[in-house]
mmCIF file of C-alpha atoms in Angstrom:
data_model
loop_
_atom_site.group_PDB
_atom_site.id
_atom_site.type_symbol
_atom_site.label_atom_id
_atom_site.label_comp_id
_atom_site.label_asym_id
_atom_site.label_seq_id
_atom_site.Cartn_x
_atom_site.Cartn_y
_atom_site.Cartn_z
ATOM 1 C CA UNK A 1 0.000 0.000 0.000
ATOM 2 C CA UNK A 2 2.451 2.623 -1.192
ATOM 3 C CA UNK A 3 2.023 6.317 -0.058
ATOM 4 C CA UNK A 4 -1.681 5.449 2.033
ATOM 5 C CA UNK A 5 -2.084 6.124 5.462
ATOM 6 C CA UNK A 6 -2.058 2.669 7.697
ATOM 7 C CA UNK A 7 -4.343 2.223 10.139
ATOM 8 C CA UNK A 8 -2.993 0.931 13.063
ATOM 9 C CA UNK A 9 -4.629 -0.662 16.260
ATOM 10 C CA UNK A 10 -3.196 -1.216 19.412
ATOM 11 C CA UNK A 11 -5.135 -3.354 22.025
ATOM 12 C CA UNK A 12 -4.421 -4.397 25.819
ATOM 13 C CA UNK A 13 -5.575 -6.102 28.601
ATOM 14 C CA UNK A 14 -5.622 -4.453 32.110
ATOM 15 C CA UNK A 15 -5.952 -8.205 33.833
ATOM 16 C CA UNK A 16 -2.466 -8.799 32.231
ATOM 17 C CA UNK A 17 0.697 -7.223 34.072
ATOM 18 C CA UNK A 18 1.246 -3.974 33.164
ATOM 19 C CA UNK A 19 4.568 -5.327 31.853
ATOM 20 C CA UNK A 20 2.594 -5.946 28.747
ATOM 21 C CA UNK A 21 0.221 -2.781 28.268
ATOM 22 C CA UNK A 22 1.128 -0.944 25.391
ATOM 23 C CA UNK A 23 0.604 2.935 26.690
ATOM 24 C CA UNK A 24 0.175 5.983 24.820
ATOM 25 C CA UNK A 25 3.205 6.872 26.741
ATOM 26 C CA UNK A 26 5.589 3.541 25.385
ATOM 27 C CA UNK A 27 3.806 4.045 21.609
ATOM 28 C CA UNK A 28 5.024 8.220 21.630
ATOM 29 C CA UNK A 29 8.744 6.952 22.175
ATOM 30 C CA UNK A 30 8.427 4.017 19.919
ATOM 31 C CA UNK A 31 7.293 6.386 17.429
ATOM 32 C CA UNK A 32 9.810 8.977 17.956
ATOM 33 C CA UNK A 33 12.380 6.435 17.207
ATOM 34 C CA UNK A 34 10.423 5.701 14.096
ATOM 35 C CA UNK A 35 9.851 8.974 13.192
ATOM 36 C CA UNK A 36 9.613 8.112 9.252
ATOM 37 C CA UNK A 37 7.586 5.173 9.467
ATOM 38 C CA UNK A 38 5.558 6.314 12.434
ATOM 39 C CA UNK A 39 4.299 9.280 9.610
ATOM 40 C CA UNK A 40 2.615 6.473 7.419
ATOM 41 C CA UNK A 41 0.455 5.472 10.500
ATOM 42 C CA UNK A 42 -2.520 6.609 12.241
ATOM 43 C CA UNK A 43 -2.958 4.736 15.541
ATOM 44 C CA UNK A 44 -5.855 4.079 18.015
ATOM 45 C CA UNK A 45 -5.274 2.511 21.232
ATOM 46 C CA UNK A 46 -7.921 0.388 23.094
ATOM 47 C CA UNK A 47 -8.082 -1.129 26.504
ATOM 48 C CA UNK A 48 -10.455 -4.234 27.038
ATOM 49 C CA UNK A 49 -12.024 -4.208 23.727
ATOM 50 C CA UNK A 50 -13.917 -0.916 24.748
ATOM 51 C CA UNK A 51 -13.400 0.630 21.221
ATOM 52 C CA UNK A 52 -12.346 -2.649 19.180
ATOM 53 C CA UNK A 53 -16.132 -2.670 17.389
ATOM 54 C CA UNK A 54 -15.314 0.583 15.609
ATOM 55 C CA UNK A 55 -11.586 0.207 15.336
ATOM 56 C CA UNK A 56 -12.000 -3.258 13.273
ATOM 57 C CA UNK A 57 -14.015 -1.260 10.353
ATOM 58 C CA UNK A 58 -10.404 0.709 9.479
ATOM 59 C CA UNK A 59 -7.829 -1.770 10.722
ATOM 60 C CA UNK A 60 -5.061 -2.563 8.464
ATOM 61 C CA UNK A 61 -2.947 -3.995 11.043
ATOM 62 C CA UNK A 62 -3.459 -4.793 14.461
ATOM 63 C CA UNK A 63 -0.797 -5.444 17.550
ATOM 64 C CA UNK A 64 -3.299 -7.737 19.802
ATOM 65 C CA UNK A 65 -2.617 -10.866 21.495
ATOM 66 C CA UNK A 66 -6.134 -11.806 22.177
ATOM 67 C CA UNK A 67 -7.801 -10.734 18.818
ATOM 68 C CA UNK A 68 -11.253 -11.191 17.893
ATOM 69 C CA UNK A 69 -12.321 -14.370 16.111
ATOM 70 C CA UNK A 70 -15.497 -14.395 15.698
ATOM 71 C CA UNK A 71 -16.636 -13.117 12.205
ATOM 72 C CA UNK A 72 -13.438 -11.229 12.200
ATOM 73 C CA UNK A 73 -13.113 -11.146 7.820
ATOM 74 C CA UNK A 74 -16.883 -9.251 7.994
ATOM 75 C CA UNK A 75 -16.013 -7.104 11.108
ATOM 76 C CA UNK A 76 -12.345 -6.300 10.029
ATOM 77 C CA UNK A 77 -12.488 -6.135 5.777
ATOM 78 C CA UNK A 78 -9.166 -3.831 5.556
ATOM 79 C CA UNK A 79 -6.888 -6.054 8.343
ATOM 80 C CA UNK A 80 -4.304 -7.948 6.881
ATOM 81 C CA UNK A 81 -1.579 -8.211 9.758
ATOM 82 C CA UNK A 82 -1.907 -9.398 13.507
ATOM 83 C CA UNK A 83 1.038 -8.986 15.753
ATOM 84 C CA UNK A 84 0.984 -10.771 19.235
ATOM 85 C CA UNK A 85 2.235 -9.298 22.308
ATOM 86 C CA UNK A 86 3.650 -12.678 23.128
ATOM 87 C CA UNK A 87 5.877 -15.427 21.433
ATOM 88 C CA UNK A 88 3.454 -18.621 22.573
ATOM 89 C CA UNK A 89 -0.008 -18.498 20.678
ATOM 90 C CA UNK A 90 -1.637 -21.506 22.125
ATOM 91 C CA UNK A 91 -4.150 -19.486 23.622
ATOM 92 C CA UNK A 92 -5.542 -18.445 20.004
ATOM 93 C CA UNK A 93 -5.365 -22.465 18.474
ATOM 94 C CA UNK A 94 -6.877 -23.377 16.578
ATOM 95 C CA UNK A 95 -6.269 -21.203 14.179
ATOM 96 C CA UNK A 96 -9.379 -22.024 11.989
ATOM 97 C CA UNK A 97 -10.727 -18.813 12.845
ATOM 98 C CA UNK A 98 -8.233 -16.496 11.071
ATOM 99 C CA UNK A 99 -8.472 -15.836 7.155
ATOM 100 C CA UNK A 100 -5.621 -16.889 5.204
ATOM 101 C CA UNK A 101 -4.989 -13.152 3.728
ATOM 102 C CA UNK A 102 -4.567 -12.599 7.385
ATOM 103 C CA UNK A 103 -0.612 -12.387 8.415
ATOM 104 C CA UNK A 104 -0.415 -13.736 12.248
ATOM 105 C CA UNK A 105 3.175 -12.545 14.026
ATOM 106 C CA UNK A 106 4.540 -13.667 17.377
ATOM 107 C CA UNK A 107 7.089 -11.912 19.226
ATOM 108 C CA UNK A 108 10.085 -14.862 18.633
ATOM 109 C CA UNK A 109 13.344 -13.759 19.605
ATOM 110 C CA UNK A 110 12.645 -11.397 22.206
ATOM 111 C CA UNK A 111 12.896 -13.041 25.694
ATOM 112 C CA UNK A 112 16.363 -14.659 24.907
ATOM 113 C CA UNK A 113 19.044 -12.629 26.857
ATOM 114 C CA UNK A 114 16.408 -12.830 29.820
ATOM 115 C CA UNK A 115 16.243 -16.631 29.320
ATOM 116 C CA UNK A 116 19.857 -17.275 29.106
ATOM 117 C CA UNK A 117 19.960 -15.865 32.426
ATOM 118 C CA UNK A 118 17.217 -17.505 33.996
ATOM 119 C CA UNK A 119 18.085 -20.960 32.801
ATOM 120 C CA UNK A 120 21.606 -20.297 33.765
ATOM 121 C CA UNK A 121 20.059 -19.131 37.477
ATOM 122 C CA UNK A 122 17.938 -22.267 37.551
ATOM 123 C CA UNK A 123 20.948 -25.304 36.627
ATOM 124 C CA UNK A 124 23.233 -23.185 38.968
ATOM 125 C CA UNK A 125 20.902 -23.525 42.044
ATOM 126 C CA UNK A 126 19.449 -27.257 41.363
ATOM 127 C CA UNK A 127 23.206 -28.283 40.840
ATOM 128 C CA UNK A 128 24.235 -26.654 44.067
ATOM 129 C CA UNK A 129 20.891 -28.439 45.642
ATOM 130 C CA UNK A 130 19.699 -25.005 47.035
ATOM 131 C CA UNK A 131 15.961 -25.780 47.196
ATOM 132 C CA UNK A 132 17.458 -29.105 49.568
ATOM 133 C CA UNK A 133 19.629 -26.519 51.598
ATOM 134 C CA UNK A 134 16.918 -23.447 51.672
ATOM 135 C CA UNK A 135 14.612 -26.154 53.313
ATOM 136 C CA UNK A 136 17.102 -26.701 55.779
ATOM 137 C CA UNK A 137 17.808 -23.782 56.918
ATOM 138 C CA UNK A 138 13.954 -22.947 57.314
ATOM 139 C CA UNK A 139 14.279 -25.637 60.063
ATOM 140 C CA UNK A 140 17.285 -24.361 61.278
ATOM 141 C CA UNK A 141 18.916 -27.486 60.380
ATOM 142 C CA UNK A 142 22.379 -27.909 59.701
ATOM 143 C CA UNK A 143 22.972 -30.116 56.727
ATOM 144 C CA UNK A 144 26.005 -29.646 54.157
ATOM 145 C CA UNK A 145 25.257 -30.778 50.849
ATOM 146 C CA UNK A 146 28.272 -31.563 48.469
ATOM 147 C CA UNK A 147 27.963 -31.633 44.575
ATOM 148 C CA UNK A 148 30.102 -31.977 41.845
ATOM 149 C CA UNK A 149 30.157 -28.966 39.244
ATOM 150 C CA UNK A 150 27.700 -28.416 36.355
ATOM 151 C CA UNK A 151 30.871 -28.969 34.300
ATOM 152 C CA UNK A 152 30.882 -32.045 32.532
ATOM 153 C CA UNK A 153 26.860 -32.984 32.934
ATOM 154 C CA UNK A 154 24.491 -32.697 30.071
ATOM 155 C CA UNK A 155 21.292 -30.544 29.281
ATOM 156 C CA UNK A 156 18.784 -31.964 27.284
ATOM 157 C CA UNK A 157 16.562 -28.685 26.092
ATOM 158 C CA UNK A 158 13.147 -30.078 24.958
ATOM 159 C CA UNK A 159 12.509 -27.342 21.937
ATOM 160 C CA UNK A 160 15.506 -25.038 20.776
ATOM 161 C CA UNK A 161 13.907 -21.450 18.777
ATOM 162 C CA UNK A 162 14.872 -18.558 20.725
ATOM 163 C CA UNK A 163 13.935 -19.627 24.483
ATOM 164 C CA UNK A 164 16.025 -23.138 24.228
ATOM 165 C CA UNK A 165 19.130 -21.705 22.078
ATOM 166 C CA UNK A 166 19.352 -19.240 25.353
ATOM 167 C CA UNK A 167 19.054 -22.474 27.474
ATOM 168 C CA UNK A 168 21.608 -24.089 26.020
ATOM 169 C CA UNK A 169 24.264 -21.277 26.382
ATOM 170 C CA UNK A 170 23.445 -20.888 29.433
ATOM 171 C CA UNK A 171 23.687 -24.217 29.834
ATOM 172 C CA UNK A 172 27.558 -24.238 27.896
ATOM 173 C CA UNK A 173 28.654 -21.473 29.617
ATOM 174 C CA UNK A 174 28.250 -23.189 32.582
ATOM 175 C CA UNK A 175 30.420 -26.388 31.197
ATOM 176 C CA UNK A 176 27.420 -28.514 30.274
ATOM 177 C CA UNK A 177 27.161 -30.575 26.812
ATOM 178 C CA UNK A 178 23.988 -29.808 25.212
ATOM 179 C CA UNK A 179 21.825 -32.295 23.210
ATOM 180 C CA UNK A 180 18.539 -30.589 21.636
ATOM 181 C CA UNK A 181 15.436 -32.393 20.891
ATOM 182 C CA UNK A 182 13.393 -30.613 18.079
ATOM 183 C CA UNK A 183 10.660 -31.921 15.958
ATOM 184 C CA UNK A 184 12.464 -32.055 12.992
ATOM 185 C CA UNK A 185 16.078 -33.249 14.295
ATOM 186 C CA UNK A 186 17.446 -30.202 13.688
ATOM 187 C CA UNK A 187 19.072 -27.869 15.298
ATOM 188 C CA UNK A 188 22.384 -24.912 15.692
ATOM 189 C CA UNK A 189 24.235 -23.944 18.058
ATOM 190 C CA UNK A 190 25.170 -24.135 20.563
ATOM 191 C CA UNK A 191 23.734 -28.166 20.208
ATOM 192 C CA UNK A 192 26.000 -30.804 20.400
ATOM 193 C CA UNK A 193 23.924 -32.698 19.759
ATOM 194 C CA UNK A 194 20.620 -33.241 17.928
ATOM 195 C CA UNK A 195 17.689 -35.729 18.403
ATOM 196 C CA UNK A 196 13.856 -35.687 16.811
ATOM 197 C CA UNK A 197 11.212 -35.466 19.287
ATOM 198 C CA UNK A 198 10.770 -38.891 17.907
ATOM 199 C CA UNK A 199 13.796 -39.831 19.823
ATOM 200 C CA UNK A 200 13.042 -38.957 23.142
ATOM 201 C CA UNK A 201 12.515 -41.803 24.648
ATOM 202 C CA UNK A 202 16.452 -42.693 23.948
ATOM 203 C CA UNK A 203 17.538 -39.448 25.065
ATOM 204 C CA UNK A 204 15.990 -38.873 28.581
ATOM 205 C CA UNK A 205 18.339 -41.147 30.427
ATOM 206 C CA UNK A 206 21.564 -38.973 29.377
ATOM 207 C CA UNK A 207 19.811 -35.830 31.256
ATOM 208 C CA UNK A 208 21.510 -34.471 34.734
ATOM 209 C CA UNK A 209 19.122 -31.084 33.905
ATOM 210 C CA UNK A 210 16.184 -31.338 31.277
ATOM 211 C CA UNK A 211 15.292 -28.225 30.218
ATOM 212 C CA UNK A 212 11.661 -27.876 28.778
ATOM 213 C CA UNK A 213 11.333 -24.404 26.356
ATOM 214 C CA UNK A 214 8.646 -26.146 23.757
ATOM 215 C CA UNK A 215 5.553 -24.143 22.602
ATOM 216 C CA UNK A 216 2.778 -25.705 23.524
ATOM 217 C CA UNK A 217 0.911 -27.449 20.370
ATOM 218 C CA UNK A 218 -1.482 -30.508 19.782
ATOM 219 C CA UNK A 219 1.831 -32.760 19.647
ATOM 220 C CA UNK A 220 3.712 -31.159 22.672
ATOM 221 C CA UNK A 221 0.890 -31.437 25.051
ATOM 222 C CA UNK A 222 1.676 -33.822 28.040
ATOM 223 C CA UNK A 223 5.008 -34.929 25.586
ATOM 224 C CA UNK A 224 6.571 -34.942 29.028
ATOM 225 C CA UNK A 225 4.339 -37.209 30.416
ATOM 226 C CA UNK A 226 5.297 -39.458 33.211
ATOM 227 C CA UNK A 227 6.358 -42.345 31.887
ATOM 228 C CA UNK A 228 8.838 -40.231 29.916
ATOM 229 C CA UNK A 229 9.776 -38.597 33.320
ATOM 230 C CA UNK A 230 10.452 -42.181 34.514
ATOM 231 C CA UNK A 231 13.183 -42.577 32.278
ATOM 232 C CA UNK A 232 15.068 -39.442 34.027
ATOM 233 C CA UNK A 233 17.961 -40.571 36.880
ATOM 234 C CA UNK A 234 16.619 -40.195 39.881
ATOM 235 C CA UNK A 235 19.126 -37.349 40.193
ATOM 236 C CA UNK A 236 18.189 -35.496 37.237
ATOM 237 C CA UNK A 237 16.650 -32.005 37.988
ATOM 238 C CA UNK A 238 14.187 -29.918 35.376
ATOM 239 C CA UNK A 239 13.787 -26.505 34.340
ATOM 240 C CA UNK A 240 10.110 -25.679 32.625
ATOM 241 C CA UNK A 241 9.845 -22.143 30.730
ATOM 242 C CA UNK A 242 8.216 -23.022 28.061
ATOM 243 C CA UNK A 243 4.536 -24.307 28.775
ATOM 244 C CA UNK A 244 2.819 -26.102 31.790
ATOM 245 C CA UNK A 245 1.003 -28.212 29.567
ATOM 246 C CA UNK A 246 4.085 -30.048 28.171
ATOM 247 C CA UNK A 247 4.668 -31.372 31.520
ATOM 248 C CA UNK A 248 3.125 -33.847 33.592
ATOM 249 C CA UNK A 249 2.919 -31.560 36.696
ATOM 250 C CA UNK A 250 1.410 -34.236 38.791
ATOM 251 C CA UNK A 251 3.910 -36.640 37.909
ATOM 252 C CA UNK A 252 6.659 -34.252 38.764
ATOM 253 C CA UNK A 253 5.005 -33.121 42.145
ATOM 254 C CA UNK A 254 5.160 -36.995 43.292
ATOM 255 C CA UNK A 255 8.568 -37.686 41.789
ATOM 256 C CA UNK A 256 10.432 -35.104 44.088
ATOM 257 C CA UNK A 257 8.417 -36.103 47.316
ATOM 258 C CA UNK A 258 9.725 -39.742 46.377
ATOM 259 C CA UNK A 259 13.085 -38.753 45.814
ATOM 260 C CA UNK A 260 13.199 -39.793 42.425
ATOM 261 C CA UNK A 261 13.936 -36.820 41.063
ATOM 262 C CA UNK A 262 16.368 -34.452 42.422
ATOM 263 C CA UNK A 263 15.179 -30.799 41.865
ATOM 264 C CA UNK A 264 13.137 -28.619 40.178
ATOM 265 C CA UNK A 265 12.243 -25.003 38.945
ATOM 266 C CA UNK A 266 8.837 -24.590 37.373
ATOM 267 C CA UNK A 267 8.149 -20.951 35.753
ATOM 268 C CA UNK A 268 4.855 -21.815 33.824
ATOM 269 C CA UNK A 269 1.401 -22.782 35.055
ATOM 270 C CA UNK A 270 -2.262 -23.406 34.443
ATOM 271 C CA UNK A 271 -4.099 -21.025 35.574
ATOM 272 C CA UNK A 272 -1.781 -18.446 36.171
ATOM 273 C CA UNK A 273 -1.596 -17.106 39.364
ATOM 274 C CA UNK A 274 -1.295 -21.009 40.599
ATOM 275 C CA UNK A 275 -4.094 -20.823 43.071
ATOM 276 C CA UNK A 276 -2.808 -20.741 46.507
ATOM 277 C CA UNK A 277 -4.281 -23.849 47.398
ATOM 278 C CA UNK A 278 -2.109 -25.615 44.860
ATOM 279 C CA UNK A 279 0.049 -28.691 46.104
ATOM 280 C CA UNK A 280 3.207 -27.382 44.519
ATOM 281 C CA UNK A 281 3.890 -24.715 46.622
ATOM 282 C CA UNK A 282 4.880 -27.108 49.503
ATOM 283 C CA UNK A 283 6.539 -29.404 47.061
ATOM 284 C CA UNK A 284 10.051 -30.607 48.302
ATOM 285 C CA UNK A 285 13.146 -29.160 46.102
ATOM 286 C CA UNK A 286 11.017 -27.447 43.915
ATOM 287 C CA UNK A 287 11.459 -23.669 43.541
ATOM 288 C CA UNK A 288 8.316 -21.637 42.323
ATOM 289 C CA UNK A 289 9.238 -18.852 39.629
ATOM 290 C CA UNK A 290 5.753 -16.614 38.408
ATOM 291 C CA UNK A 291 6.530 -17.039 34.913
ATOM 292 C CA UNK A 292 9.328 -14.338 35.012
ATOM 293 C CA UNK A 293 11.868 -16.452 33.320
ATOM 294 C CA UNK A 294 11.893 -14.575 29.625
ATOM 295 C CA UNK A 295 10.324 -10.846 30.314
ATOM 296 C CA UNK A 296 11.904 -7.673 31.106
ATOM 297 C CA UNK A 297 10.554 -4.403 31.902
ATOM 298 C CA UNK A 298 12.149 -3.185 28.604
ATOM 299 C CA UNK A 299 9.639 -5.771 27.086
ATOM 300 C CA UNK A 300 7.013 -3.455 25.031
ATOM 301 C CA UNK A 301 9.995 -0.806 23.871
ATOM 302 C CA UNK A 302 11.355 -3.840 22.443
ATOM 303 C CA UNK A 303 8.810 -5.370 20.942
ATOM 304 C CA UNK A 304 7.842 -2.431 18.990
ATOM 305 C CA UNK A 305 11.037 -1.783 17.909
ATOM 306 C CA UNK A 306 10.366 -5.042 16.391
ATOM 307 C CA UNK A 307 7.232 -4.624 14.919
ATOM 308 C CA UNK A 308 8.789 -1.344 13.272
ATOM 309 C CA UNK A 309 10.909 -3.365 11.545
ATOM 310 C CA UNK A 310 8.362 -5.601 10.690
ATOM 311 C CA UNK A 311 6.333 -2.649 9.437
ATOM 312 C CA UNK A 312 8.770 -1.924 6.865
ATOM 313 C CA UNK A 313 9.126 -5.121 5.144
ATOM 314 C CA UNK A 314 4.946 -4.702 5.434
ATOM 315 C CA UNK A 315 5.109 -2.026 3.296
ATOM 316 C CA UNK A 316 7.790 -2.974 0.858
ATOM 317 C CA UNK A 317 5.467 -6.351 -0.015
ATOM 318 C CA UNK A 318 8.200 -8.216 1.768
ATOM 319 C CA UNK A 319 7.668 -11.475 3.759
ATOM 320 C CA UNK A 320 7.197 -10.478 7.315
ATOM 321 C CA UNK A 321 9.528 -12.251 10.217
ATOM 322 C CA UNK A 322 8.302 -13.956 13.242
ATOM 323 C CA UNK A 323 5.083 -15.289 10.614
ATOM 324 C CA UNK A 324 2.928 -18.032 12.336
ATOM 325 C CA UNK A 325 2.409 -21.236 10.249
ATOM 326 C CA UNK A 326 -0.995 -21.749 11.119
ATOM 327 C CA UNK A 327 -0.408 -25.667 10.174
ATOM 328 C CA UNK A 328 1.740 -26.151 12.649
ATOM 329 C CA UNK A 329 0.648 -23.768 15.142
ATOM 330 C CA UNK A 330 3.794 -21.581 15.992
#
């Protein structure tokens, strides 16, 4: 659409942290360091769908991560570009509901540096056995624990796009050999090695720390399930950022109050807040994050930097990055 005026539609959701409200305030600064694309736009910015009726008549591109579905080719006839907040969109599958002329774009490639960090946080402590220790001090208890170093021991990282390449520097920096496990068997750096999820079953049993970074899809639901935990040493630990439903969280609840699993640090849940009543939080050697593993306050700044970028291949014609394949459902 050379030389027109874009419409542009920003949408967010006061239940969700405010980590991931796009302001008027965040858009201004975005825009000033856009200043020649920003020109081609004219933006509206809603907040719980109170003006989303009227702004779907003139949408040509919309940055909403829960966008409506219903009717949306009648109620929308201009849009032809939606741009998540967020990099998992199992929350909007099946896709069945979005036109094909309809480009769908995550926010992949974001939340490594974040990751890298947290995963590097998470095989440091469950190596050291800190959840074991932390407990004992709560009972003023004194009990030294002695562990080899991370050096040496191998991550398995279940999923390697942007969350599990960060896990597995994190996990080389830290000494560790890294096999990936990817639906298609491939994989780059920093892998060692490479496995298809069709391979699993082979591969569990050379994990000290399995780290779980998988979207969550039809075929990576309960992939983790317990029998598959089973074949983990009994002092294996695991790291979840990716999605709770990958994991059998019941499995891995009874596993570390038998022992047979050493440690654990769980960032992802269903529902989210975990309700207080939840059996997890007094789960032995497991250490609660609130899914904090991949965001940082710098979160919206950089994801429209992104989408600016995004906005120019838009308007050149050219394929768009971060593009959801709506087959298979990231």
């Amino acid at each position: 659409m050379p030389g027109d005026v874009v419409h542009l539609h920003l949408e967010s959701f006061r239940k969700r942290p405010a980590l991931f409200h796009i302001t008027e305030e965040l858009w201004n600064a975005a825009a000033r360091r856009h200043r020649t694309l920003a020109k081609r736009l004219r933006v509206t910015i809603g907040w719980d769908g109170d003006i989303i009726g009227e702004a779907l008549k003139t949408a040509d591109v919309m940055i909403n991560s829960n966008p409506p579905r219903e009717e949306l080719r009648r109620r929308a006839p201009r849009l032809r570009w939606i741009q998540t907040t967020g990099a998992g969109i199992d929350g909007l599958l099946p896709l069945d509901w979005l036109p094909r002329d309809i480009a769908l774009t995550n926010n992949r490639w974001a939340h490594g540096p974040k990751a890298e960090d947290s995963c590097a946080m998470a095989i440091s402590l469950l190596n050291s056995r800190l959840p074991q220790m932390l407990a004992a001090q709560r009972s003023h208890a004194w009990q030294p624990v002695y562990t080899t170093p991370v050096a040496g021991k191998t991550a398995v990282v279940v999923g390697f796009g942007d969350l599990g390449q960060a896990a597995g520097r994190a996990a080389k920096k830290l000494g560790a050999r890294v096999i990936a496990v990817t639906r298609s068997g491939k994989a780059t750096q920093p892998a060692d090695a490479v496995f298809p999820v069709k391979r699993i079953d082979s591969v569990l049993p050379k994990a000290d720390f399995l780290i779980v970074t998988a979207p969550l899809t039809p075929e990576t639901r309960n992939l983790l399930s317990r029998a598959r935990l089973d074949r983990l040493k009994h002092d294996a630990c695991l790291v979840n950022i990716g999605r709770s439903p990958v994991v059998d969280y019941d499995a891995v609840r009874e596993k570390l109050e038998q022992g047979t699993l050493a440690g654990a640090v769980l960032d992802v849940f269903q529902p989210e807040p975990l309700p207080a009543d939840s059996p997890l939080w007094d789960t032995p050697n497991l250490v609660i994050t609130p899914h904090v593993s991949c965001d940082d306050p710098r979160y919206i700044d950089r994801l429209l930097d992104t989408w600016f970028e995004n906005f120019g291949r838009f308007l050149e014609g050219k394929p768009l990055k971060n593009r959801i394949d709506p087959r298979r459902g990231y």
